[in-house]
mmCIF file of C-alpha atoms and ligand atoms in Angstrom:
data_model
loop_
_atom_site.group_PDB
_atom_site.id
_atom_site.type_symbol
_atom_site.label_atom_id
_atom_site.label_comp_id
_atom_site.label_asym_id
_atom_site.label_seq_id
_atom_site.Cartn_x
_atom_site.Cartn_y
_atom_site.Cartn_z
ATOM 1 C CA MET A 1161 -8.588 30.458 27.093
ATOM 2 C CA SER A 1162 -11.406 28.235 25.895
ATOM 3 C CA THR A 1163 -11.123 24.506 26.359
ATOM 4 C CA ALA A 1164 -11.362 24.035 22.579
ATOM 5 C CA THR A 1165 -7.919 25.541 22.027
ATOM 6 C CA LEU A 1166 -6.488 23.234 24.657
ATOM 7 C CA LYS A 1167 -7.949 20.050 23.254
ATOM 8 C CA ASN A 1168 -5.267 17.430 22.915
ATOM 9 C CA ALA A 1169 -4.380 13.867 23.838
ATOM 10 C CA ALA A 1170 -2.909 14.637 27.273
ATOM 11 C CA PRO A 1171 -6.012 13.733 29.352
ATOM 12 C CA PHE A 1172 -6.134 10.321 27.660
ATOM 13 C CA VAL A 1173 -2.517 9.298 28.274
ATOM 14 C CA PRO A 1174 -2.226 7.053 31.336
ATOM 15 C CA GLU A 1175 0.071 8.144 34.113
ATOM 16 C CA HIS A 1176 1.613 4.717 34.411
ATOM 17 C CA LYS A 1177 3.264 4.297 31.034
ATOM 18 C CA THR A 1178 3.869 0.774 29.858
ATOM 19 C CA MET A 1179 3.468 -0.326 26.254
ATOM 20 C CA PRO A 1180 0.415 -2.533 26.874
ATOM 21 C CA LEU A 1181 -1.330 0.202 28.884
ATOM 22 C CA LEU A 1182 -0.565 2.891 26.300
ATOM 23 C CA ARG A 1183 -1.727 0.664 23.476
ATOM 24 C CA GLU A 1184 -5.016 0.042 25.215
ATOM 25 C CA ALA A 1185 -5.597 3.645 26.283
ATOM 26 C CA ILE A 1186 -5.002 5.198 22.875
ATOM 27 C CA GLN A 1187 -8.078 3.450 21.498
ATOM 28 C CA ASN A 1188 -10.163 5.748 23.689
ATOM 29 C CA CYS A 1189 -8.365 8.955 22.720
ATOM 30 C CA ARG A 1190 -10.597 11.867 21.776
ATOM 31 C CA GLY A 1191 -7.792 14.419 21.716
ATOM 32 C CA CYS A 1192 -8.834 15.677 18.274
ATOM 33 C CA ASP A 1193 -11.578 14.770 15.817
ATOM 34 C CA LEU A 1194 -9.641 12.232 13.745
ATOM 35 C CA TYR A 1195 -10.830 9.231 15.766
ATOM 36 C CA ARG A 1196 -14.337 9.780 14.396
ATOM 37 C CA ASN A 1197 -13.621 8.595 10.861
ATOM 38 C CA ALA A 1198 -10.826 6.124 11.487
ATOM 39 C CA THR A 1199 -11.062 2.388 12.150
ATOM 40 C CA GLN A 1200 -8.632 2.446 15.061
ATOM 41 C CA ALA A 1201 -5.624 4.262 16.461
ATOM 42 C CA VAL A 1202 -2.309 2.881 15.204
ATOM 43 C CA PHE A 1203 0.375 2.909 17.871
ATOM 44 C CA GLY A 1204 4.082 2.408 17.332
ATOM 45 C CA GLU A 1205 5.871 -0.934 17.561
ATOM 46 C CA ILE A 1206 9.155 -2.640 16.902
ATOM 47 C CA ARG A 1207 9.402 -3.268 13.213
ATOM 48 C CA PRO A 1208 7.302 -6.307 12.337
ATOM 49 C CA GLY A 1209 9.115 -9.080 10.584
ATOM 50 C CA SER A 1210 11.948 -8.962 13.061
ATOM 51 C CA LYS A 1211 12.414 -11.648 15.655
ATOM 52 C CA ALA A 1212 12.476 -9.128 18.436
ATOM 53 C CA THR A 1213 12.161 -10.471 21.926
ATOM 54 C CA THR A 1214 10.881 -8.464 24.855
ATOM 55 C CA SER A 1215 14.431 -7.981 26.086
ATOM 56 C CA GLN A 1216 15.363 -6.217 22.868
ATOM 57 C CA LYS A 1217 15.509 -2.457 23.195
ATOM 58 C CA ALA A 1218 14.895 -0.211 20.240
ATOM 59 C CA GLU A 1219 17.818 2.114 19.621
ATOM 60 C CA ILE A 1220 16.110 4.066 16.874
ATOM 61 C CA MET A 1221 12.645 5.544 16.831
ATOM 62 C CA MET A 1222 11.405 6.269 13.319
ATOM 63 C CA ILE A 1223 8.500 8.659 13.078
ATOM 64 C CA GLY A 1224 6.258 8.807 10.015
ATOM 65 C CA GLU A 1225 3.249 10.990 9.333
ATOM 66 C CA GLN A 1226 0.018 9.130 10.072
ATOM 67 C CA PRO A 1227 -1.444 5.710 9.322
ATOM 68 C CA GLY A 1228 -2.597 5.179 5.743
ATOM 69 C CA ASP A 1229 -5.502 3.120 4.462
ATOM 70 C CA GLN A 1230 -3.809 -0.250 5.097
ATOM 71 C CA GLU A 1231 -2.413 0.751 8.470
ATOM 72 C CA ASP A 1232 -5.849 1.971 9.563
ATOM 73 C CA LYS A 1233 -7.392 -1.385 8.666
ATOM 74 C CA GLN A 1234 -4.610 -3.606 10.012
ATOM 75 C CA GLY A 1235 -3.711 -1.599 13.098
ATOM 76 C CA HIS A 1236 0.056 -1.580 12.459
ATOM 77 C CA PRO A 1237 2.318 1.246 11.262
ATOM 78 C CA PHE A 1238 3.992 1.148 7.850
ATOM 79 C CA VAL A 1239 2.450 -2.035 6.508
ATOM 80 C CA GLY A 1240 1.190 -0.563 3.199
ATOM 81 C CA PRO A 1241 3.183 0.465 0.103
ATOM 82 C CA ALA A 1242 5.310 3.071 1.935
ATOM 83 C CA GLY A 1243 6.107 0.489 4.614
ATOM 84 C CA LYS A 1244 7.185 -2.100 2.032
ATOM 85 C CA LEU A 1245 9.547 0.438 0.528
ATOM 86 C CA LEU A 1246 10.843 1.427 3.959
ATOM 87 C CA ASP A 1247 11.611 -2.223 4.740
ATOM 88 C CA LYS A 1248 13.466 -2.626 1.473
ATOM 89 C CA CYS A 1249 15.585 0.459 2.148
ATOM 90 C CA LEU A 1250 16.331 -0.590 5.737
ATOM 91 C CA LEU A 1251 17.577 -3.925 4.431
ATOM 92 C CA GLN A 1252 19.738 -2.204 1.839
ATOM 93 C CA ALA A 1253 21.183 0.142 4.442
ATOM 94 C CA GLU A 1254 21.792 -2.873 6.704
ATOM 95 C CA LEU A 1255 19.948 -1.278 9.564
ATOM 96 C CA ASP A 1256 18.883 -3.892 12.082
ATOM 97 C CA ARG A 1257 15.115 -3.870 12.173
ATOM 98 C CA ARG A 1258 15.056 -5.450 15.598
ATOM 99 C CA LYS A 1259 16.419 -2.182 16.920
ATOM 100 C CA ILE A 1260 13.886 0.074 15.250
ATOM 101 C CA TYR A 1261 10.648 1.218 16.815
ATOM 102 C CA VAL A 1262 8.358 2.660 14.136
ATOM 103 C CA THR A 1263 5.558 5.070 14.845
ATOM 104 C CA ASN A 1264 3.728 8.114 13.473
ATOM 105 C CA ALA A 1265 3.351 11.757 14.480
ATOM 106 C CA VAL A 1266 -0.440 11.380 14.276
ATOM 107 C CA LYS A 1267 -2.068 8.108 15.311
ATOM 108 C CA HIS A 1268 -5.388 8.182 13.453
ATOM 109 C CA PHE A 1269 -5.870 8.119 9.668
ATOM 110 C CA ARG A 1270 -7.051 11.425 8.203
ATOM 111 C CA TRP A 1271 -8.800 10.973 4.885
ATOM 112 C CA GLU A 1272 -11.412 12.312 2.470
ATOM 113 C CA PRO A 1273 -13.845 10.249 0.459
ATOM 114 C CA ARG A 1274 -13.416 10.157 -3.304
ATOM 115 C CA GLY A 1275 -16.000 7.815 -4.707
ATOM 116 C CA LYS A 1276 -15.472 4.582 -2.815
ATOM 117 C CA LEU A 1277 -11.857 5.409 -2.004
ATOM 118 C CA ARG A 1278 -10.443 6.937 1.122
ATOM 119 C CA ILE A 1279 -7.886 9.494 0.010
ATOM 120 C CA HIS A 1280 -5.073 10.422 2.391
ATOM 121 C CA LYS A 1281 -5.294 13.952 3.737
ATOM 122 C CA LYS A 1282 -2.262 15.540 5.330
ATOM 123 C CA PRO A 1283 -2.695 16.178 9.041
ATOM 124 C CA GLY A 1284 -2.610 19.831 10.054
ATOM 125 C CA MET A 1285 -0.666 21.522 12.832
ATOM 126 C CA ARG A 1286 -3.747 21.130 15.029
ATOM 127 C CA GLU A 1287 -3.682 17.326 14.831
ATOM 128 C CA ILE A 1288 0.107 17.160 15.033
ATOM 129 C CA LYS A 1289 0.044 19.155 18.265
ATOM 130 C CA ALA A 1290 -2.981 17.352 19.674
ATOM 131 C CA CYS A 1291 -1.307 13.974 19.181
ATOM 132 C CA ARG A 1292 2.127 14.935 20.507
ATOM 133 C CA PRO A 1293 1.457 13.620 24.069
ATOM 134 C CA TRP A 1294 1.332 10.082 22.622
ATOM 135 C CA LEU A 1295 4.673 10.586 20.950
ATOM 136 C CA ASP A 1296 6.070 11.870 24.243
ATOM 137 C CA ALA A 1297 4.708 8.802 26.017
ATOM 138 C CA GLU A 1298 6.431 6.588 23.447
ATOM 139 C CA LEU A 1299 9.697 8.485 23.865
ATOM 140 C CA GLU A 1300 9.529 8.065 27.613
ATOM 141 C CA THR A 1301 8.794 4.353 27.350
ATOM 142 C CA VAL A 1302 11.053 3.317 24.471
ATOM 143 C CA ARG A 1303 13.966 5.644 25.343
ATOM 144 C CA PRO A 1304 15.634 5.485 21.925
ATOM 145 C CA LYS A 1305 19.183 6.682 21.327
ATOM 146 C CA LEU A 1306 18.283 8.366 18.061
ATOM 147 C CA LEU A 1307 15.125 9.781 16.490
ATOM 148 C CA VAL A 1308 14.564 9.642 12.759
ATOM 149 C CA CYS A 1309 11.852 11.885 11.318
ATOM 150 C CA LEU A 1310 10.477 10.593 8.023
ATOM 151 C CA GLY A 1311 9.107 13.573 6.131
ATOM 152 C CA ALA A 1312 7.764 17.016 6.955
ATOM 153 C CA THR A 1313 4.974 16.087 9.363
ATOM 154 C CA ALA A 1314 7.277 14.236 11.746
ATOM 155 C CA ALA A 1315 9.854 17.018 11.392
ATOM 156 C CA GLN A 1316 7.186 19.589 12.233
ATOM 157 C CA SER A 1317 6.167 17.672 15.320
ATOM 158 C CA ILE A 1318 9.714 17.257 16.624
ATOM 159 C CA LEU A 1319 11.802 20.029 15.062
ATOM 160 C CA GLY A 1320 9.199 22.772 14.576
ATOM 161 C CA SER A 1321 7.600 24.353 11.552
ATOM 162 C CA LYS A 1322 10.704 26.242 10.432
ATOM 163 C CA PHE A 1323 12.740 23.101 9.821
ATOM 164 C CA ARG A 1324 13.289 22.299 6.131
ATOM 165 C CA ILE A 1325 14.090 18.736 5.133
ATOM 166 C CA THR A 1326 15.451 19.783 1.746
ATOM 167 C CA GLU A 1327 18.050 21.954 3.493
ATOM 168 C CA SER A 1328 18.924 19.971 6.599
ATOM 169 C CA HIS A 1329 18.162 16.301 5.919
ATOM 170 C CA GLY A 1330 20.693 13.785 7.187
ATOM 171 C CA ARG A 1331 22.227 16.234 9.668
ATOM 172 C CA LEU A 1332 22.157 15.617 13.372
ATOM 173 C CA GLN A 1333 19.839 18.052 15.191
ATOM 174 C CA THR A 1334 19.909 18.790 18.884
ATOM 175 C CA ILE A 1335 16.696 19.519 20.743
ATOM 176 C CA GLN A 1336 16.662 19.972 24.471
ATOM 177 C CA GLY A 1337 15.108 17.073 26.321
ATOM 178 C CA LEU A 1338 15.197 14.743 23.314
ATOM 179 C CA PRO A 1339 17.697 12.254 21.939
ATOM 180 C CA PRO A 1340 19.600 13.437 18.832
ATOM 181 C CA VAL A 1341 17.319 13.780 15.803
ATOM 182 C CA VAL A 1342 17.882 13.199 12.097
ATOM 183 C CA ALA A 1343 15.243 14.063 9.499
ATOM 184 C CA THR A 1344 15.010 12.606 6.035
ATOM 185 C CA LEU A 1345 12.484 12.028 3.260
ATOM 186 C CA HIS A 1346 9.306 10.127 3.775
ATOM 187 C CA PRO A 1347 9.424 6.909 1.721
ATOM 188 C CA SER A 1348 6.192 7.965 -0.002
ATOM 189 C CA ALA A 1349 8.143 10.862 -1.546
ATOM 190 C CA ILE A 1350 9.967 8.153 -3.504
ATOM 191 C CA LEU A 1351 6.684 6.467 -4.432
ATOM 192 C CA ARG A 1352 5.293 9.778 -5.681
ATOM 193 C CA ALA A 1353 8.304 10.607 -7.878
ATOM 194 C CA GLN A 1354 7.207 11.891 -11.287
ATOM 195 C CA SER A 1355 10.065 10.493 -13.342
ATOM 196 C CA ASP A 1356 12.649 7.713 -13.198
ATOM 197 C CA GLU A 1357 15.339 10.266 -12.631
ATOM 198 C CA ASP A 1358 13.425 11.832 -9.780
ATOM 199 C CA ARG A 1359 12.879 8.421 -8.238
ATOM 200 C CA LYS A 1360 16.528 7.533 -8.538
ATOM 201 C CA LYS A 1361 17.591 10.786 -6.909
ATOM 202 C CA SER A 1362 15.241 10.559 -3.971
ATOM 203 C CA THR A 1363 16.089 6.898 -3.403
ATOM 204 C CA GLU A 1364 19.784 7.764 -3.280
ATOM 205 C CA LEU A 1365 19.166 10.622 -0.896
ATOM 206 C CA PHE A 1366 17.096 8.400 1.380
ATOM 207 C CA LEU A 1367 19.613 5.533 1.391
ATOM 208 C CA ASN A 1368 22.441 7.953 1.969
ATOM 209 C CA ASP A 1369 20.658 9.422 5.001
ATOM 210 C CA LEU A 1370 19.986 5.930 6.349
ATOM 211 C CA GLN A 1371 23.711 5.249 6.079
ATOM 212 C CA LYS A 1372 24.338 8.318 8.204
ATOM 213 C CA VAL A 1373 21.784 7.108 10.722
ATOM 214 C CA LYS A 1374 23.777 3.896 10.954
ATOM 215 C CA GLN A 1375 27.012 5.794 11.463
ATOM 216 C CA TYR A 1376 25.516 8.049 14.150
ATOM 217 C CA LEU A 1377 24.362 4.984 15.977
ATOM 218 C CA GLU A 1378 27.789 3.387 15.896
ATOM 219 C CA LYS A 1379 29.432 6.440 17.421
HETATM 220 N N1 LIG B 1611 2.840 6.561 5.983
HETATM 221 C C1 LIG B 1611 3.130 6.954 7.236
HETATM 222 O O1 LIG B 1611 3.595 8.047 7.478
HETATM 223 N N2 LIG B 1611 2.905 6.110 8.220
HETATM 224 C C2 LIG B 1611 2.412 4.898 8.043
HETATM 225 O O2 LIG B 1611 2.239 4.191 9.028
HETATM 226 C C3 LIG B 1611 2.117 4.507 6.723
HETATM 227 C C4 LIG B 1611 2.331 5.356 5.710
HETATM 228 FE FE1 LIG B 1612 -6.026 11.227 19.823
HETATM 229 FE FE2 LIG B 1612 -4.027 11.494 18.094
HETATM 230 FE FE3 LIG B 1612 -6.194 10.131 17.407
HETATM 231 FE FE4 LIG B 1612 -6.318 12.774 17.616
HETATM 232 S S1 LIG B 1612 -5.084 11.598 16.127
HETATM 233 S S2 LIG B 1612 -7.804 11.298 18.439
HETATM 234 S S3 LIG B 1612 -4.917 13.130 19.348
HETATM 235 S S4 LIG B 1612 -4.749 9.566 18.995
#
């Protein structure tokens, strides 16, 4: 096998896994080519805006797709429009943000230029796989009780390419070696809705799944 097919983040993940060490090390990751055109790697963190103390443990790990334009510039996950919507929905579902660690399946922003704009480009299976060692390092360090995949990219990374959110969203999935997993929509699916009706439907679906997340956690 050539080394090209093996290229991934594993050689860049420190053996001794603490949050500060991981955070530092990921800035030197060359596990795929996405670092070349991004400002910085965006690692996961406990939801900002909460008054989390160091003693607080995250019970839920929410996994998005990849940083967007704002996240790439600011260095924090879900701080742009999708993040604002996520926060609003978490509040509505009464999910305690101090217990939620938010991250992404892919840690660098993939984009294409369009004029002066940087347009989001979906990460491919290659990047999702290459970046998985960072997600594993987060899982090992955070040790959440429940994983929540937001959208198809996160679901692909954790549940495999055959998993369909439209069919199995909101249902508890069991994967060996991982905490229980629930997949639901990505909040940007709500932002992209083409009509009011569409928006209403996807919002309801999302909030309903977040309710289930809350119930699973209370069990
Ligand atoms: N969308 C994501 O999937 N992740 C972010 O951090 C921001 C937008
Ligand atoms: Fe490394 Fe992931 Fe960034 Fe690729 S996207 S360079 S694997 S951190």
